[in-house]
Amino acid sequence: MSAVGQAIDRVDGRLKVTGRASFAAEHALPRLAHAVIVTSTIAHGRVASIDSAHAARMRGVIVVMTHHNAPRLAPPAGASGDQPPAPALTLLQDERVRYNGQPIAVVVADTLEHAHDAARHLEVRYMREAAQLDFNQAKQGSRKPKAQPERPSDTSRGNPAGSLARAPQRLDVVYTTPLENHNPMEPHATIAAWDGERLTLHDATQNISGVRKVAAQAFGIMADKVRVVSPFVGGGFGCKGTTWSHVLLAAMAARLAGSPVKLALERTQMFGPVGARPMTEQRLQIGAAQDGKLAVIVHDTISSTSFIDDFTEPCTSVTRKQYACESLRTSQRLATLHLGVPTYMRAPGESSGSFALEAAMDELAHALKMDPIALRLHNYAERDPEKDVPWTGKALRECFRAGAERFGWARRTLAPGSMRVGRELLGWGVATAAYPGNRRPAKASATIHADGSATVSSGSHELGTGTYTVMTQIAADALGLPMSKVTFELGDTRLPEAPVSGGSQTVASVGPAVLAAARAARDKLVGMAVADAASPLAGAFAGDVEAGDGWLFVRSAPTRREPMAAIIARHGGQPISADAGAEPGDEKRQFTAHSFGAVFVEVRVDPELGTVRVPRVVAHYDVGRLMNAKTGRSQLIGGIVWGIGMGLMEKTELDLASGRILNANLADYHVPVNADIGLIDVGVVGTADTHFNDLGARGIGEIGITGVAAALSNAVYHATGKRIRDLPITPDKLL
Ligand code: MOS
């Protein structure tokens, strides 16, 4: 029986619950010094002076690093003059301040307490300049993002203006989403240790090879002189996909201190210096016939960015592919604020974009007095309407059918406010979930040992998503070994290179490489066996040999078999190794790979208090083959939980006077807790997407959050008749 697809417990679960899985900040190194970052208290201006003399003399202090004494870093290759090494970063190369909370100094001491104590005694004076903090003002001067080939700022097809003018049914609505922060359980942390020109970084990251590249470039050393180690990551959600300032600051501080340095961000520092989901304002104009057939969609978006570097929240990407619609126009603009650089967060673009698009579709359905599922199916995109190519697979109809059946959608009455439970208003909402199937080149290595066990590796990441487990399943099946005999290694740049664990691409990218490496190692062993006169498999056709449960056997004559360990033993006990890579091919041109789902949300709204509870979410997804029924389901549920947070709770509150984040902690920045979550019922279609890769698996990291905020707001409308177009849907907006 194959391991892939089963509901299998996490292979690293025991390590985690017993506290033996070590995270970045937990590596014990001799002579480890402790660093804290001191951050700016103004949003824009310059550090006029920074007096560290007193702090530097305090007990235990090793060094105080400011822009005066920080090591100078190399500008990026091909860049000229004073361009900083990584444009998104602030690395104490000058005295400029571009957001409140920006790193302006690092204090290193023998203990964390001494470092904190000294940090409080730095005397900083500023020259303030006017700060742009108001999105509504900044958007007046919004501008186009830098051109990115995959992310066009403007797209158009058909005749949007004409179609809008002629459409019998028109909708013109504006949605907004707030600034949000990722807040993984494990804050960012880096331990940096130099050995001459060699640098080792123990880092909490979704991208070990990315960190290595940025560090090597900044310090002007070869990439092979930098080792990044990250065996366990306590959640990322996108903020650990980029190499942020603290990583390089830790390495710079370690240079000055002459010893390894640990720099762990405080929870407060998770708001600002390590990215955020930018604010968006999205205008949706839809034109349709009276029967609901879409004629045109226009989606104009503005998202916030920083003065340090640009980031565009790609809200329109989902709109360009979601519906069959002849005319379409989309635009992306940026409003620049004195805030930290925004970044990818939990389905960047798809989650904020699907909120606007899928709520607008619900508004259209209500205007037409149509069932919202019927409206969506009436405009079903049989092909990718943007590139006019077939999908690698799309079972969205089945998602709506199965989801609606389990939810009991047929019992829904159309009119808002028409369903009640006691004194509470009951609302049922639906939305489409969608996320692209991403894939990048990856490498892996597999070794079968003399005792019949195997080690398989790839420099990927375990964010709590189940990578160790799923890769072990894939390798075990391909090697013909029980999972207990296979050890999977990841999170080290000494291992074969894998891409960033972002964009929901780890299984789809690393999985095929692991499969190829394991198959190659097995094939080597098969080759040895069939050529070995002493083996019962001698002379068999290699293609007729199979591996299972630690044995090789001839498929057409299964009694001809031998344990793998016996074959290796007869050949001197040398382990059998193979390396392999896998990468996307021509299918990228021929098809569009995309995952889909249908999300059904039930809300109960207290008409006097405006509180919204979510007793039930039912969702059904087409994500190709689900690799592990247990970890996969958990991941999809986790995405839905984040969607409930996005819909009802999450908002980073900015003080418009100072640029300070007012709720930079987990008491005031609300995320869903167990008490907020009712029943979440997740199902998958499960059909393997073999056009996409050998495994037939797309990715499930991000699709779970998409569509949830829309389905929630649609349910709130169905319950109350109030259309809340500004997230999060808090009680004040419903009263
Ligand atoms: Mo994801 S936001 O691509 O880690």
XYZ file of C-alpha atoms and ligand atoms in Angstrom:
739
model
C 0.000 0.000 0.000
C 1.395 3.370 -0.899
C 2.087 5.966 1.777
C 1.162 8.917 -0.449
C -2.418 9.977 0.068
C -2.825 8.305 3.465
C -3.710 10.155 6.652
C -0.275 9.913 8.220
C 0.886 11.556 11.440
C 3.710 14.059 11.216
C 7.074 12.322 11.328
C 8.382 15.299 13.337
C 5.338 15.450 15.599
C 6.984 13.703 18.538
C 10.037 15.997 18.359
C 7.755 18.996 18.415
C 5.471 18.053 21.256
C 8.433 17.007 23.387
C 10.266 20.258 22.694
C 13.202 18.583 20.978
C 12.725 20.222 17.586
C 15.105 23.154 17.720
C 14.107 26.435 16.163
C 16.501 29.142 14.994
C 16.923 30.935 18.326
C 17.474 27.682 20.197
C 20.836 26.636 18.772
C 23.410 26.635 21.531
C 26.794 27.946 20.426
C 29.800 28.649 22.631
C 30.477 32.350 23.416
C 27.059 33.309 22.039
C 26.357 37.023 22.498
C 22.864 38.517 22.529
C 21.731 41.389 20.357
C 18.699 43.638 20.440
C 17.559 46.040 17.765
C 16.793 49.627 18.688
C 14.133 51.134 16.450
C 13.254 54.663 15.386
C 10.503 56.604 17.127
C 9.800 58.906 14.194
C 8.285 58.012 10.824
C 10.429 60.195 8.579
C 13.617 62.198 8.922
C 17.184 61.613 10.049
C 19.019 60.422 13.092
C 20.727 63.719 13.993
C 22.856 62.172 16.695
C 23.054 58.912 18.523
C 25.059 58.884 21.732
C 26.104 55.367 22.644
C 29.008 56.246 24.968
C 27.056 55.582 28.151
C 25.398 52.426 26.844
C 28.739 51.071 25.622
C 30.196 51.294 29.149
C 27.307 49.460 30.773
C 27.667 46.027 32.315
C 28.081 43.188 29.852
C 27.921 45.342 26.727
C 30.185 44.123 23.936
C 29.402 46.590 21.164
C 26.835 49.171 20.139
C 26.407 49.235 16.370
C 25.007 52.355 14.712
C 25.334 53.896 11.257
C 28.655 55.372 12.485
C 30.457 52.067 13.011
C 28.389 49.481 11.132
C 30.399 47.466 8.582
C 29.987 48.922 5.079
C 28.185 46.516 2.784
C 28.580 45.927 -0.920
C 26.029 47.484 -3.276
C 24.144 44.989 -5.462
C 25.889 43.712 -8.576
C 25.613 46.244 -11.364
C 24.341 48.978 -9.045
C 26.076 52.277 -8.808
C 26.890 54.737 -6.047
C 25.034 54.693 -2.776
C 22.406 52.080 -3.492
C 21.961 49.837 -0.438
C 22.863 46.125 -0.732
C 19.333 44.843 -0.613
C 16.958 47.650 -1.470
C 14.210 46.527 0.897
C 16.498 46.638 3.904
C 17.724 49.162 6.432
C 21.231 48.151 7.432
C 22.619 51.150 9.282
C 24.420 52.410 6.187
C 23.091 55.952 6.630
C 21.126 58.106 9.048
C 17.863 58.186 7.121
C 14.592 57.139 8.769
C 11.707 56.109 6.530
C 9.283 54.535 9.007
C 8.539 54.432 12.690
C 10.006 51.203 14.019
C 12.929 51.094 11.590
C 16.172 49.596 12.979
C 18.612 52.405 13.898
C 21.043 50.577 16.195
C 21.965 47.119 17.497
C 23.237 46.551 21.028
C 25.260 43.390 21.703
C 25.906 42.132 25.233
C 26.775 38.971 27.123
C 23.155 38.437 28.134
C 19.818 39.435 26.666
C 19.029 41.422 29.825
C 22.238 43.444 29.593
C 21.572 44.148 25.933
C 18.041 45.355 26.705
C 19.241 47.485 29.592
C 21.885 49.216 27.482
C 19.469 49.674 24.581
C 17.296 51.821 26.840
C 20.244 54.112 27.499
C 20.988 55.087 23.915
C 20.406 58.796 23.419
C 18.908 59.442 20.019
C 18.035 62.848 18.569
C 16.160 63.206 15.323
C 15.629 65.764 12.608
C 12.006 65.216 11.731
C 10.505 65.639 8.306
C 6.844 65.523 7.330
C 5.616 61.950 7.007
C 3.035 60.587 4.593
C 0.918 58.213 6.664
C -2.608 58.698 5.374
C -3.545 56.212 2.648
C -6.446 58.387 1.549
C -4.079 61.293 0.945
C -1.304 59.191 -0.553
C -3.653 57.551 -3.033
C -4.306 60.955 -4.623
C -0.735 60.749 -5.912
C -0.830 57.036 -6.698
C 1.535 55.774 -9.341
C 2.261 52.754 -11.486
C 4.472 50.018 -10.032
C 7.778 49.165 -11.655
C 7.109 46.926 -14.646
C 7.196 43.196 -13.883
C 6.657 40.849 -16.824
C 4.528 38.328 -14.871
C 2.623 41.037 -13.042
C 1.368 43.601 -15.547
C 0.099 46.772 -13.862
C -2.537 47.224 -16.567
C -4.401 44.631 -18.607
C -7.282 44.880 -20.995
C -9.241 42.633 -23.309
C -12.356 43.198 -25.391
C -14.087 46.537 -25.118
C -14.442 47.352 -21.407
C -15.811 50.887 -21.725
C -18.331 50.009 -24.425
C -19.476 46.841 -22.675
C -20.006 48.734 -19.431
C -22.022 51.433 -21.162
C -24.255 48.876 -22.871
C -24.738 46.433 -19.977
C -28.344 46.238 -18.721
C -27.142 45.407 -15.209
C -24.290 47.410 -13.707
C -22.429 47.372 -10.439
C -19.836 49.919 -9.280
C -18.488 49.312 -5.765
C -15.352 49.976 -3.726
C -13.841 47.559 -1.223
C -10.992 48.151 1.187
C -8.703 45.856 3.124
C -6.439 47.017 5.961
C -2.772 46.674 6.814
C -2.202 43.213 8.307
C 0.764 41.480 9.887
C 1.739 37.824 9.587
C 2.418 36.993 13.222
C 3.704 33.440 12.993
C 4.030 31.828 16.429
C 7.830 31.893 16.112
C 9.086 35.441 15.669
C 11.989 35.982 13.272
C 15.345 35.024 14.758
C 18.899 34.695 13.477
C 22.097 33.359 15.011
C 25.131 34.499 13.024
C 28.589 32.961 13.444
C 31.717 33.875 11.479
C 34.675 31.563 11.022
C 37.150 33.738 9.120
C 35.343 34.499 5.863
C 32.800 31.743 6.413
C 29.400 32.698 7.738
C 26.851 30.346 9.298
C 23.316 31.603 9.831
C 20.759 29.726 11.881
C 17.696 31.485 10.633
C 13.926 31.266 10.762
C 13.296 31.412 7.037
C 11.162 30.116 4.197
C 14.115 30.518 1.840
C 17.554 29.278 2.925
C 19.090 29.703 -0.523
C 17.639 33.215 -0.770
C 19.203 34.158 2.571
C 22.523 32.713 1.425
C 22.435 34.738 -1.788
C 21.576 38.031 -0.078
C 24.185 37.530 2.665
C 26.935 36.536 0.233
C 26.188 39.540 -1.919
C 26.069 41.988 0.984
C 29.345 40.807 2.496
C 31.058 40.379 -0.876
C 31.827 36.683 -0.400
C 31.092 33.612 -2.504
C 27.749 31.925 -1.850
C 29.507 28.694 -0.886
C 31.086 30.545 2.065
C 27.632 31.078 3.559
C 25.729 28.240 5.193
C 22.120 28.735 6.222
C 20.522 26.235 8.592
C 16.808 26.130 9.287
C 15.479 22.667 10.176
C 12.244 23.897 11.795
C 10.292 27.091 11.258
C 7.385 28.058 13.470
C 5.138 29.409 10.760
C 5.929 31.930 8.058
C 2.856 32.983 6.058
C 5.138 34.911 3.704
C 7.071 37.145 6.092
C 9.924 34.660 6.253
C 10.229 34.451 2.466
C 12.316 37.606 2.234
C 15.697 38.214 3.858
C 14.933 41.125 6.181
C 17.306 43.558 7.861
C 17.812 41.660 11.119
C 19.466 38.721 9.328
C 22.284 40.859 7.973
C 22.375 43.025 11.091
C 23.036 39.879 13.153
C 25.932 38.962 10.874
C 27.297 42.533 10.949
C 27.048 42.591 14.744
C 28.801 39.212 14.974
C 31.675 40.674 12.962
C 32.016 43.653 15.275
C 31.555 41.568 18.423
C 34.045 38.928 17.364
C 31.699 36.191 18.557
C 28.492 34.503 17.427
C 25.448 36.725 17.906
C 21.811 35.832 18.453
C 19.209 38.336 17.338
C 15.592 37.385 17.993
C 12.920 39.930 17.160
C 10.432 40.862 19.819
C 6.744 40.495 18.991
C 6.485 44.274 18.626
C 9.250 44.205 16.019
C 7.165 41.771 13.957
C 5.096 44.816 12.989
C 7.050 46.901 10.496
C 10.594 45.699 9.794
C 9.595 42.282 8.416
C 6.800 43.107 5.994
C 3.035 43.406 6.153
C 0.077 42.884 3.881
C -0.470 46.330 2.394
C -3.737 48.234 2.582
C -5.846 48.047 -0.550
C -8.658 49.960 -2.121
C -10.346 48.068 -4.917
C -13.002 49.380 -7.260
C -15.053 46.768 -9.051
C -17.265 47.624 -12.002
C -19.253 44.764 -13.452
C -21.626 44.768 -16.378
C -23.972 41.840 -17.001
C -27.041 40.767 -18.910
C -30.316 40.244 -17.011
C -29.719 36.487 -17.019
C -26.417 37.041 -15.195
C -24.097 36.528 -18.171
C -21.055 38.720 -17.522
C -20.171 41.238 -20.217
C -17.334 43.065 -18.499
C -15.302 43.287 -15.299
C -13.184 46.309 -14.437
C -10.969 45.963 -11.372
C -8.901 49.011 -10.362
C -6.748 48.634 -7.289
C -4.488 50.810 -5.196
C -2.248 49.235 -2.572
C 0.090 50.859 -0.078
C 3.843 50.625 -0.450
C 6.887 52.165 1.245
C 9.492 54.803 0.462
C 12.234 52.172 0.825
C 11.178 49.718 -1.838
C 8.056 48.867 -3.809
C 5.747 45.958 -3.280
C 2.510 45.549 -5.208
C -0.348 43.504 -3.766
C -1.424 41.706 -6.949
C -5.174 41.887 -6.309
C -6.169 41.694 -9.949
C -4.483 38.369 -10.712
C -7.513 36.400 -9.549
C -9.962 38.619 -11.482
C -8.148 38.086 -14.762
C -8.779 34.328 -14.629
C -11.912 33.731 -12.610
C -14.773 34.127 -15.101
C -15.518 33.767 -18.769
C -16.085 37.385 -19.692
C -15.362 38.995 -23.030
C -14.289 42.391 -21.795
C -11.991 43.029 -18.890
C -9.730 45.781 -17.657
C -7.516 45.730 -14.561
C -5.071 48.181 -13.050
C -2.668 48.183 -10.115
C -1.466 51.437 -8.567
C 0.653 52.235 -5.541
C 0.215 54.769 -2.749
C 3.504 55.438 -0.981
C 3.601 55.715 2.804
C 6.246 56.048 5.502
C 5.896 52.421 6.568
C 8.094 49.343 6.353
C 8.206 47.555 3.006
C 5.068 45.419 2.497
C 5.415 41.832 1.385
C 3.685 38.589 0.467
C 1.193 37.451 3.054
C -1.097 34.379 2.929
C -2.112 34.290 -0.729
C -0.915 37.796 -1.580
C -3.319 39.251 -4.107
C -5.607 36.239 -4.199
C -6.983 36.703 -0.699
C -7.502 40.476 -0.849
C -8.461 40.355 -4.538
C -10.928 37.505 -4.071
C -12.579 39.433 -1.246
C -13.474 42.240 -3.645
C -14.298 40.114 -6.690
C -16.320 37.454 -4.895
C -18.239 39.959 -2.785
C -19.027 41.929 -5.936
C -20.338 38.767 -7.602
C -22.586 38.271 -4.594
C -23.836 41.847 -4.913
C -24.604 41.174 -8.560
C -26.432 37.942 -7.697
C -28.607 39.776 -5.169
C -29.301 42.578 -7.649
C -30.421 39.963 -10.190
C -32.265 37.923 -7.526
C -30.175 34.984 -8.627
C -28.635 32.190 -6.624
C -24.942 33.128 -6.216
C -23.778 29.637 -7.210
C -25.956 29.714 -10.340
C -24.408 33.090 -11.254
C -20.913 31.667 -10.901
C -21.668 28.520 -12.892
C -23.315 30.632 -15.602
C -19.964 32.364 -16.081
C -17.740 29.315 -15.603
C -14.342 29.689 -17.275
C -13.773 26.438 -19.160
C -10.345 27.696 -20.237
C -7.994 30.268 -18.776
C -9.694 33.389 -20.143
C -6.505 35.434 -19.842
C -4.105 33.243 -21.811
C -6.795 31.309 -23.713
C -5.269 27.929 -22.890
C -6.810 24.903 -21.163
C -6.428 24.335 -17.442
C -4.206 21.441 -16.333
C -7.347 20.441 -14.475
C -10.418 22.175 -13.108
C -13.152 20.526 -11.094
C -14.726 23.670 -9.665
C -18.245 22.544 -10.657
C -17.726 19.444 -8.537
C -16.475 21.652 -5.667
C -19.706 23.670 -5.752
C -21.826 20.520 -6.019
C -20.141 18.602 -3.200
C -19.778 21.655 -0.957
C -23.376 22.746 -1.424
C -24.600 19.250 -0.647
C -22.633 18.934 2.598
C -23.559 22.480 3.636
C -27.248 22.054 2.869
C -27.278 25.070 0.536
C -30.596 24.021 -1.037
C -32.364 25.009 2.198
C -31.165 28.623 1.894
C -33.794 31.290 1.270
C -32.747 34.086 -1.059
C -33.824 37.259 0.731
C -31.440 38.907 3.221
C -32.651 38.625 6.824
C -35.012 35.791 5.957
C -33.330 33.125 8.085
C -33.185 33.314 11.865
C -32.247 31.177 14.823
C -34.011 32.504 17.889
C -33.073 36.157 18.214
C -29.970 35.759 16.051
C -29.804 36.475 12.336
C -28.609 33.534 10.282
C -26.691 34.078 7.075
C -25.273 31.710 4.472
C -22.644 32.936 2.034
C -20.538 31.349 -0.668
C -17.461 32.288 -2.671
C -14.955 30.804 -5.072
C -11.490 29.967 -3.781
C -8.632 30.122 -6.265
C -4.865 29.994 -6.218
C -2.382 29.319 -9.031
C -0.458 26.046 -9.231
C 3.125 27.235 -8.900
C 6.216 25.185 -9.501
C 9.953 25.862 -9.735
C 13.117 23.799 -10.317
C 14.344 21.782 -7.325
C 17.029 19.206 -6.597
C 17.148 16.260 -4.240
C 19.411 13.407 -3.244
C 18.655 9.865 -2.075
C 20.914 7.290 -0.398
C 20.083 3.671 0.425
C 22.262 2.453 3.299
C 23.683 -1.005 3.974
C 21.082 -1.708 6.658
C 18.250 -1.171 4.198
C 17.328 2.257 5.496
C 17.510 5.431 3.395
C 18.258 9.099 3.748
C 16.661 11.506 1.311
C 17.287 15.228 1.288
C 16.516 18.556 -0.311
C 17.211 22.079 0.935
C 13.541 22.836 1.485
C 11.726 23.997 4.615
C 9.368 22.773 7.312
C 7.095 25.652 8.303
C 4.721 23.407 10.195
C 3.161 22.510 6.861
C 4.245 18.861 6.832
C 7.209 18.893 4.441
C 9.193 16.287 6.425
C 6.196 13.983 6.424
C 5.071 14.344 2.830
C 8.600 14.070 1.408
C 9.164 10.945 3.526
C 5.949 9.466 2.091
C 7.020 10.201 -1.491
C 10.517 8.806 -0.941
C 9.308 5.693 0.881
C 6.920 4.791 -1.940
C 9.531 5.361 -4.631
C 12.217 3.397 -2.781
C 9.896 0.579 -1.799
C 10.633 1.089 1.885
C 8.346 1.523 4.864
C 8.267 5.141 6.064
C 9.982 4.123 9.299
C 13.118 3.260 7.283
C 13.328 6.634 5.525
C 14.798 9.800 7.007
C 14.202 13.067 5.195
C 16.533 16.024 5.696
C 15.872 19.646 4.802
C 16.678 23.177 5.906
C 20.406 23.332 5.162
C 22.136 25.005 2.214
C 24.579 22.059 2.153
C 21.708 19.981 0.778
C 20.571 20.082 -2.873
C 18.933 23.408 -3.668
C 15.177 23.891 -3.410
C 13.109 27.005 -4.058
C 11.567 29.391 -1.545
C 8.747 27.734 0.377
C 6.247 30.329 -0.740
C 3.593 30.512 -3.392
C 2.281 27.131 -2.201
C 4.923 25.463 -4.344
C 6.920 23.183 -2.047
C 5.161 19.884 -2.719
C 4.800 20.600 -6.433
C 8.471 21.590 -6.813
C 10.426 19.519 -4.292
C 8.137 16.468 -4.455
C 9.011 15.585 -8.074
C 12.749 16.046 -7.334
C 12.509 13.723 -4.325
C 10.575 11.243 -6.444
C 13.215 11.379 -9.195
C 16.163 11.009 -6.789
C 14.553 8.096 -4.947
C 13.689 6.356 -8.206
C 17.233 6.861 -9.475
C 18.732 5.313 -6.316
C 16.327 2.396 -6.512
C 17.138 1.896 -10.208
C 20.862 1.733 -9.381
C 20.155 -0.997 -6.859
C 17.967 -2.860 -9.340
C 20.790 -2.630 -11.891
C 23.181 -4.206 -9.382
C 20.769 -7.004 -8.516
C 19.908 -8.107 -12.046
C 23.604 -8.148 -12.959
C 24.549 -10.158 -9.878
C 24.728 -13.919 -10.456
C 24.317 -14.518 -6.720
C 20.984 -12.704 -6.602
C 17.601 -14.404 -7.122
C 16.937 -11.456 -9.453
C 19.924 -12.286 -11.683
C 19.094 -11.856 -15.338
C 15.669 -10.318 -14.768
C 14.587 -7.422 -16.967
C 15.187 -4.281 -14.863
C 11.835 -2.838 -15.926
C 10.160 -5.901 -14.441
C 11.703 -5.412 -11.004
C 9.736 -3.695 -8.276
C 10.565 -2.546 -4.793
C 8.317 -2.975 -1.800
C 8.679 -3.240 1.946
C 12.471 -3.283 1.751
C 12.643 -5.996 -0.905
C 13.262 -6.096 -4.631
C 11.169 -8.603 -6.526
C 10.358 -9.617 -10.088
C 6.855 -8.428 -10.869
C 6.033 -11.356 -13.136
C 7.599 -13.891 -10.727
C 7.324 -12.457 -7.207
C 9.032 -15.416 -5.549
C 12.245 -14.182 -7.156
C 13.026 -11.614 -4.498
C 15.737 -10.388 -2.167
C 16.018 -7.826 0.649
C 17.671 -4.581 -0.495
C 20.135 -4.814 2.395
C 21.336 -8.234 1.175
C 22.159 -6.846 -2.277
C 24.139 -3.964 -0.818
C 25.941 -6.273 1.627
C 27.158 -8.511 -1.206
C 28.587 -5.447 -2.935
C 30.776 -4.415 -0.022
C 28.141 -2.524 1.959
C 28.668 0.740 0.126
C 25.583 2.987 0.253
C 23.802 3.604 -3.065
C 23.276 7.297 -3.835
C 21.633 9.288 -6.568
C 20.988 12.979 -7.187
C 18.188 14.271 -9.343
C 16.357 17.425 -10.233
C 12.933 18.239 -11.548
C 11.586 21.340 -13.175
C 8.534 22.609 -14.999
C 8.475 21.915 -18.716
C 6.427 22.787 -21.752
C 3.161 22.334 -19.848
C 3.744 25.860 -18.554
C 3.124 27.162 -22.058
C 0.356 24.736 -23.021
C -1.765 25.006 -19.886
C -2.575 27.154 -16.905
C -2.232 25.330 -13.608
C -4.693 26.537 -11.026
C -6.406 25.241 -7.939
C -10.032 25.960 -7.139
C -12.546 25.583 -4.400
C -15.988 26.519 -3.155
C -16.296 27.965 0.353
C -19.583 28.019 2.269
C -19.822 30.063 5.459
C -22.590 30.236 8.034
C -22.734 33.269 10.307
C -24.948 34.146 13.217
C -25.223 37.854 13.881
C -26.471 39.348 17.117
C -28.739 42.169 15.918
C -28.208 44.231 19.093
C -24.469 43.769 19.562
C -23.351 43.417 15.956
C -21.183 40.443 16.857
C -20.600 37.816 14.191
C -19.988 34.174 15.013
C -19.025 31.506 12.490
C -20.485 28.196 13.612
C -19.769 26.435 10.338
C -17.556 26.528 7.268
C -17.791 23.889 4.553
C -15.255 23.940 1.742
C -14.473 21.644 -1.142
C -11.265 21.995 -3.165
C -9.698 20.808 -6.375
C -5.995 20.822 -5.556
C -4.967 17.797 -7.616
C -3.926 14.823 -5.524
C -3.809 15.392 -1.770
C -0.500 13.953 -0.575
C -1.441 13.374 3.057
C -5.092 13.297 4.028
C -4.283 14.408 7.566
C -1.635 17.140 7.242
C -3.264 18.339 4.021
C -6.668 18.692 5.598
C -5.043 20.478 8.551
C -3.368 22.931 6.233
C -6.590 23.724 4.397
C -8.383 24.183 7.734
C -5.575 26.485 8.860
C -6.060 28.601 5.759
C -9.780 28.887 6.463
C -9.042 29.941 10.047
C -6.830 32.723 8.697
C -9.654 33.682 6.368
C -11.947 34.071 9.357
C -9.268 36.266 10.945
C -9.046 38.353 7.796
C -12.815 38.663 7.583
C -13.590 39.486 11.191
C -10.506 40.487 13.163
C -7.169 41.268 11.643
C -6.128 44.894 11.270
C -2.865 46.633 12.039
C -3.800 49.994 13.546
C -1.610 52.880 12.486
C -1.369 56.147 14.404
C -1.637 58.758 11.656
C 0.227 61.339 13.759
C 3.338 59.334 14.604
C 3.364 56.378 12.236
C 3.527 54.124 15.273
C 1.680 50.779 15.138
C -0.842 50.938 17.976
C -1.571 47.243 18.327
C 1.876 45.708 17.811
C 1.202 42.748 20.085
C -0.991 39.664 20.133
C -3.335 41.071 22.770
C -4.506 43.953 20.602
C -3.885 42.527 17.127
C -6.674 39.984 17.023
C -6.244 36.606 15.397
C -8.760 33.774 15.676
C -8.410 31.518 18.700
C -10.081 28.157 19.251
C -13.160 29.777 20.774
C -13.722 31.698 17.512
C -13.769 28.575 15.360
C -16.703 26.231 14.961
C -17.013 23.293 12.616
C -14.718 23.388 9.604
C -15.532 20.655 7.128
C -12.987 20.330 4.333
C -13.207 17.992 1.366
C -11.135 17.537 -1.761
C -11.899 16.227 -5.218
C -8.548 14.421 -5.204
C -8.087 13.778 -8.925
C -4.373 13.751 -9.748
C -3.279 16.651 -11.977
C -0.822 14.751 -14.121
C -0.539 17.576 -16.656
C 1.125 19.585 -13.887
C 3.719 17.163 -12.478
C 4.478 13.471 -11.915
C 2.846 13.534 -8.517
C -0.375 15.094 -9.716
C -0.293 17.493 -6.761
C -0.651 21.258 -6.979
C -0.214 23.120 -3.712
C -2.426 23.733 -0.742
C -0.559 26.291 1.336
C -2.605 29.312 0.390
C -5.847 28.353 -1.319
C -7.512 27.765 2.061
C -7.615 31.457 2.937
C -8.857 32.608 -0.470
C -12.545 33.335 -0.808
C -13.212 33.021 2.927
C -13.450 36.746 3.696
C -15.806 37.164 0.730
C -17.989 34.206 1.734
C -18.087 35.643 5.247
C -19.097 39.108 4.115
C -21.659 37.554 1.775
C -23.072 35.563 4.695
C -23.201 38.721 6.827
C -25.148 40.448 4.059
C -27.474 37.483 3.773
C -28.054 37.626 7.528
C -28.430 41.383 7.920
C -28.925 43.071 4.563
C -25.834 45.149 5.368
C -23.038 45.067 2.842
C -19.750 45.651 4.654
C -17.141 46.490 2.035
C -14.345 47.317 4.459
C -12.473 44.566 6.266
C -12.480 43.476 8.984
C -16.221 43.160 9.669
C -16.246 44.385 13.262
C -19.400 44.948 15.369
C -19.246 48.770 15.017
C -19.815 48.430 11.268
C -22.963 46.363 11.774
C -24.674 48.636 14.288
Mo 3.472 32.676 0.867
S 2.559 34.478 1.305
O 3.926 32.821 -0.732
O 4.632 32.357 2.020
